[in-house]
Short mmCIF file of C-alpha atoms in Angstrom, two decimals:
data_model
loop_
_atom_site.label_atom_id
_atom_site.label_comp_id
_atom_site.label_asym_id
_atom_site.label_seq_id
_atom_site.Cartn_x
_atom_site.Cartn_y
_atom_site.Cartn_z
CA UNK A 85 -113.19 45.05 79.65
CA UNK A 86 -110.12 43.82 77.71
CA UNK A 87 -109.18 40.66 76.22
CA UNK A 88 -111.46 38.07 74.37
CA UNK A 89 -114.71 37.03 76.11
CA UNK A 90 -117.02 34.38 75.22
CA UNK A 91 -120.96 34.81 76.29
CA UNK A 92 -123.27 32.14 75.99
CA UNK A 93 -126.73 32.94 74.68
CA UNK A 94 -129.27 31.07 76.73
CA UNK A 95 -133.06 30.56 76.73
CA UNK A 96 -133.38 29.83 72.82
CA UNK A 97 -136.28 27.55 72.52
CA UNK A 98 -136.23 24.26 70.48
CA UNK A 99 -136.04 25.45 66.73
CA UNK A 100 -138.13 24.08 64.06
CA UNK A 101 -138.52 24.36 60.39
CA UNK A 102 -139.83 27.92 59.34
CA UNK A 103 -138.73 29.54 62.75
CA UNK A 104 -137.34 32.98 62.44
CA UNK A 105 -133.92 32.16 63.75
CA UNK A 106 -132.42 35.42 63.46
CA UNK A 107 -135.35 37.04 65.67
CA UNK A 108 -134.60 34.27 68.21
CA UNK A 109 -130.87 34.97 68.34
CA UNK A 110 -131.55 38.78 68.65
CA UNK A 111 -133.93 38.26 71.53
CA UNK A 112 -131.36 35.86 73.17
CA UNK A 113 -128.71 38.61 72.62
CA UNK A 114 -130.64 41.34 74.07
CA UNK A 115 -131.31 39.35 77.14
CA UNK A 116 -127.56 39.20 77.44
CA UNK A 117 -127.09 42.94 77.07
CA UNK A 118 -127.12 43.24 73.23
CA UNK A 119 -124.40 43.00 70.68
CA UNK A 120 -121.33 45.41 70.73
CA UNK A 121 -119.23 46.49 67.68
CA UNK A 122 -116.95 43.83 66.38
CA UNK A 123 -118.93 41.00 68.21
CA UNK A 124 -118.82 37.74 66.38
CA UNK A 125 -121.96 35.33 66.95
CA UNK A 126 -121.15 31.71 66.65
CA UNK A 127 -124.31 29.54 65.86
CA UNK A 128 -124.31 25.83 65.99
CA UNK A 129 -125.24 24.22 62.76
CA UNK A 130 -128.07 22.01 64.28
CA UNK A 131 -130.35 25.07 64.80
CA UNK A 132 -129.53 26.56 61.49
CA UNK A 133 -130.25 23.32 59.73
CA UNK A 134 -133.58 22.85 61.67
CA UNK A 135 -134.80 26.38 60.78
CA UNK A 136 -134.08 25.65 57.09
CA UNK A 137 -135.92 22.24 57.17
CA UNK A 138 -132.74 19.98 56.81
CA UNK A 139 -134.27 17.36 59.07
CA UNK A 140 -135.30 13.92 57.59
CA UNK A 141 -137.26 11.06 59.11
CA UNK A 142 -135.66 7.46 59.22
CA UNK A 143 -139.10 6.19 58.06
CA UNK A 144 -138.87 7.90 54.75
CA UNK A 145 -135.84 5.95 53.58
CA UNK A 146 -135.40 2.35 52.24
CA UNK A 147 -131.56 1.08 52.77
CA UNK A 148 -129.72 0.06 49.83
CA UNK A 149 -127.71 -3.18 49.78
CA UNK A 150 -124.51 -1.00 50.24
CA UNK A 151 -126.17 0.76 53.19
CA UNK A 152 -126.90 -2.61 54.77
CA UNK A 153 -123.30 -3.66 54.38
CA UNK A 154 -122.09 -0.56 55.80
CA UNK A 155 -124.49 -0.60 58.80
CA UNK A 156 -122.99 -3.36 60.83
CA UNK A 157 -125.21 -3.13 64.22
CA UNK A 158 -126.60 0.41 63.30
CA UNK A 159 -129.83 1.21 61.50
CA UNK A 160 -129.10 0.81 57.79
CA UNK A 161 -131.55 3.64 57.09
CA UNK A 162 -129.22 5.96 58.74
CA UNK A 163 -126.36 4.76 56.43
CA UNK A 164 -128.63 5.41 53.43
CA UNK A 165 -128.91 8.97 54.39
CA UNK A 166 -125.44 9.27 54.88
CA UNK A 167 -124.47 7.82 51.52
CA UNK A 168 -127.22 10.21 50.03
CA UNK A 169 -125.40 13.33 51.57
CA UNK A 170 -121.81 12.15 50.52
CA UNK A 171 -120.30 13.43 47.36
CA UNK A 172 -117.43 10.83 47.86
CA UNK A 173 -116.69 8.22 50.37
CA UNK A 174 -113.18 8.41 51.70
CA UNK A 175 -112.98 5.51 54.27
CA UNK A 176 -115.30 3.05 56.06
CA UNK A 177 -114.96 0.83 58.80
CA UNK A 178 -118.66 -0.27 59.42
CA UNK A 179 -120.52 1.46 60.64
CA UNK A 180 -118.19 4.44 60.49
CA UNK A 181 -118.18 6.38 57.30
CA UNK A 182 -115.60 9.21 56.52
CA UNK A 183 -117.12 11.06 53.53
CA UNK A 184 -116.56 14.36 51.55
CA UNK A 185 -119.67 16.47 51.31
CA UNK A 186 -120.80 18.56 48.60
CA UNK A 187 -119.46 21.65 50.29
CA UNK A 188 -116.03 19.98 50.27
CA UNK A 189 -116.02 19.07 53.92
CA UNK A 190 -114.30 15.77 54.97
CA UNK A 191 -116.16 14.65 58.16
CA UNK A 192 -117.63 11.64 59.71
CA UNK A 193 -121.07 10.53 58.43
CA UNK A 194 -121.02 13.19 55.87
CA UNK A 195 -122.09 15.60 58.58
CA UNK A 196 -125.38 13.51 59.19
CA UNK A 197 -126.09 13.57 62.79
CA UNK A 198 -128.83 12.02 65.21
CA UNK A 199 -128.04 13.91 68.39
CA UNK A 200 -130.09 16.97 69.38
CA UNK A 201 -132.28 16.29 66.51
CA UNK A 202 -135.55 17.22 68.57
CA UNK A 203 -137.36 14.12 67.80
CA UNK A 204 -136.73 10.42 67.86
CA UNK A 205 -135.84 8.57 64.65
CA UNK A 206 -134.96 11.76 62.81
CA UNK A 207 -131.56 12.96 61.51
CA UNK A 208 -130.15 16.33 60.98
CA UNK A 209 -128.19 17.15 57.70
CA UNK A 210 -125.79 20.07 57.01
CA UNK A 211 -127.17 23.30 55.62
CA UNK A 212 -127.32 23.27 51.79
CA UNK A 213 -124.98 26.09 51.77
CA UNK A 214 -123.64 27.25 55.15
CA UNK A 215 -121.97 30.38 53.93
CA UNK A 216 -125.08 31.71 52.60
CA UNK A 217 -126.84 30.66 55.87
CA UNK A 218 -124.29 32.75 57.62
CA UNK A 219 -124.45 35.56 55.51
CA UNK A 220 -128.36 35.87 55.79
CA UNK A 221 -128.03 35.75 59.65
CA UNK A 222 -125.17 38.33 59.50
CA UNK A 223 -127.14 40.67 57.57
CA UNK A 224 -130.14 40.52 59.75
CA UNK A 225 -128.20 40.73 63.03
CA UNK A 226 -125.41 43.11 61.98
CA UNK A 227 -122.63 41.10 63.39
CA UNK A 228 -119.88 38.84 62.21
CA UNK A 229 -121.22 35.49 61.98
CA UNK A 230 -119.99 31.66 62.23
CA UNK A 231 -121.99 28.52 61.77
CA UNK A 232 -120.19 25.93 63.52
CA UNK A 233 -120.11 22.15 63.69
CA UNK A 234 -117.97 19.55 65.48
CA UNK A 235 -115.33 17.73 63.33
CA UNK A 236 -112.73 15.22 64.29
CA UNK A 237 -109.10 15.53 63.49
CA UNK A 238 -106.72 13.11 61.60
CA UNK A 239 -104.73 11.05 64.02
CA UNK A 240 -106.33 13.06 67.18
CA UNK A 241 -108.79 11.84 69.71
CA UNK A 242 -111.84 13.84 70.23
CA UNK A 243 -113.83 16.57 68.22
CA UNK A 244 -113.71 20.36 68.15
CA UNK A 245 -115.91 22.85 66.64
CA UNK A 246 -115.08 24.56 63.38
CA UNK A 247 -116.64 26.98 61.05
CA UNK A 248 -118.72 25.59 58.15
CA UNK A 249 -120.31 28.95 57.45
CA UNK A 250 -118.65 32.41 57.76
CA UNK A 251 -119.81 36.08 57.13
CA UNK A 252 -118.46 39.35 58.15
CA UNK A 253 -115.22 38.34 59.24
CA UNK A 254 -111.82 36.73 57.76
CA UNK A 255 -111.84 32.74 58.08
CA UNK A 256 -108.22 33.19 57.70
CA UNK A 257 -105.36 35.38 59.28
CA UNK A 258 -102.52 35.30 56.76
CA UNK A 259 -99.27 35.89 58.50
CA UNK A 260 -97.16 35.29 55.31
CA UNK A 261 -94.48 37.87 54.78
CA UNK A 262 -94.41 39.10 58.54
CA UNK A 263 -91.65 38.38 60.88
CA UNK A 264 -91.39 36.78 64.07
CA UNK A 265 -89.52 38.15 67.10
CA UNK A 266 -86.16 36.82 65.91
CA UNK A 267 -86.66 38.44 62.52
CA UNK A 268 -87.65 35.13 60.66
CA UNK A 269 -90.12 35.69 57.83
CA UNK A 270 -93.12 33.63 57.84
CA UNK A 271 -93.69 31.86 54.44
CA UNK A 272 -96.51 29.40 54.82
CA UNK A 273 -98.18 30.48 58.07
CA UNK A 274 -102.07 31.03 57.94
CA UNK A 275 -104.28 30.76 61.10
CA UNK A 276 -107.64 29.45 60.74
CA UNK A 277 -108.99 32.16 62.95
CA UNK A 278 -112.77 31.28 62.20
CA UNK A 279 -112.19 27.62 63.36
CA UNK A 280 -110.21 29.02 66.57
CA UNK A 281 -113.47 31.18 67.29
CA UNK A 282 -115.88 28.42 66.72
CA UNK A 283 -113.77 26.24 69.22
CA UNK A 284 -113.81 28.91 71.58
CA UNK A 285 -117.46 29.32 71.44
CA UNK A 286 -118.11 25.76 71.93
CA UNK A 287 -116.65 25.92 75.52
CA UNK A 288 -119.68 27.68 76.67
CA UNK A 289 -122.42 26.11 74.28
CA UNK A 290 -121.56 22.55 74.97
CA UNK A 291 -123.39 19.61 73.40
CA UNK A 292 -126.09 18.89 75.81
CA UNK A 293 -126.95 21.98 77.72
CA UNK A 294 -129.19 23.66 75.04
CA UNK A 295 -127.17 26.56 74.35
CA UNK A 296 -126.92 26.80 70.59
CA UNK A 297 -125.09 30.06 70.25
CA UNK A 298 -122.48 32.35 71.84
CA UNK A 299 -121.09 35.75 71.30
CA UNK A 300 -117.23 36.17 71.12
CA UNK A 301 -116.17 39.59 71.97
CA UNK A 302 -113.07 41.53 72.15
CA UNK A 303 -111.47 40.40 68.75
CA UNK A 304 -109.92 42.77 66.46
CA UNK A 305 -110.49 41.39 62.82
CA UNK A 306 -110.63 43.13 59.38
CA UNK A 307 -111.81 42.00 56.11
CA UNK A 308 -114.13 39.19 54.98
CA UNK A 309 -114.46 35.75 53.50
CA UNK A 310 -116.24 32.38 53.54
CA UNK A 311 -115.71 28.97 55.16
CA UNK A 312 -115.12 27.83 51.68
CA UNK A 313 -111.93 29.59 51.85
CA UNK A 314 -111.05 27.00 54.59
CA UNK A 315 -111.43 23.91 52.39
CA UNK A 316 -108.44 22.51 50.98
CA UNK A 317 -109.43 20.74 47.71
CA UNK A 318 -109.01 16.87 47.90
CA UNK A 319 -107.01 16.58 44.87
CA UNK A 320 -104.45 19.31 45.90
CA UNK A 321 -100.89 18.28 45.92
CA UNK A 322 -99.41 19.04 49.41
CA UNK A 323 -95.81 19.08 48.20
CA UNK A 324 -95.96 21.61 45.53
#
């Protein structure tokens, strides 16, 4: 079998706090024929967060005046949770909030999401340390691992999955210093390969079919790194 193949891991039950996620993923991989050398496992952030207890109930929050102002026709308690997860609010158009998280991600709602939460009136937050989450799962399973989440893109419609946690593979493919077919030396090109892998896996994982993980097979990657390597500091001068 040549080329890159993406295999969904099906039959993973609803994940709850304290579940052994690595064991559930290993069992699903065994049903799919097991892992092979150089496999990369992509795991949806939602199941990682659920296993780590990063789920909150709206009933536990009292909205501030700021949250009420931002809520428009949404539940202001949800906006209160978003503000609590935001290290910096970048832009608002009530009820939309674009925020920077404590991890340095700039995304809608500071990564707080109500979809696929498992229960009504609950919200799923991002893992406290997605790279540590990826590393722990990679160590247990013996494969490269990506924790993925859906992000929007500036001035483009729709979302795509990106890597918010990485272990056991390089997050970036640095092509600086290489030459193209005409001999031109690439000076700034770095491919966000972990994001590309996350996006490919999402094609079989989907958002509504209950498939929170996929194996990406056939990649030839060397090295390591973390998803933090993909984050551009907000104060970076892009023209220097």
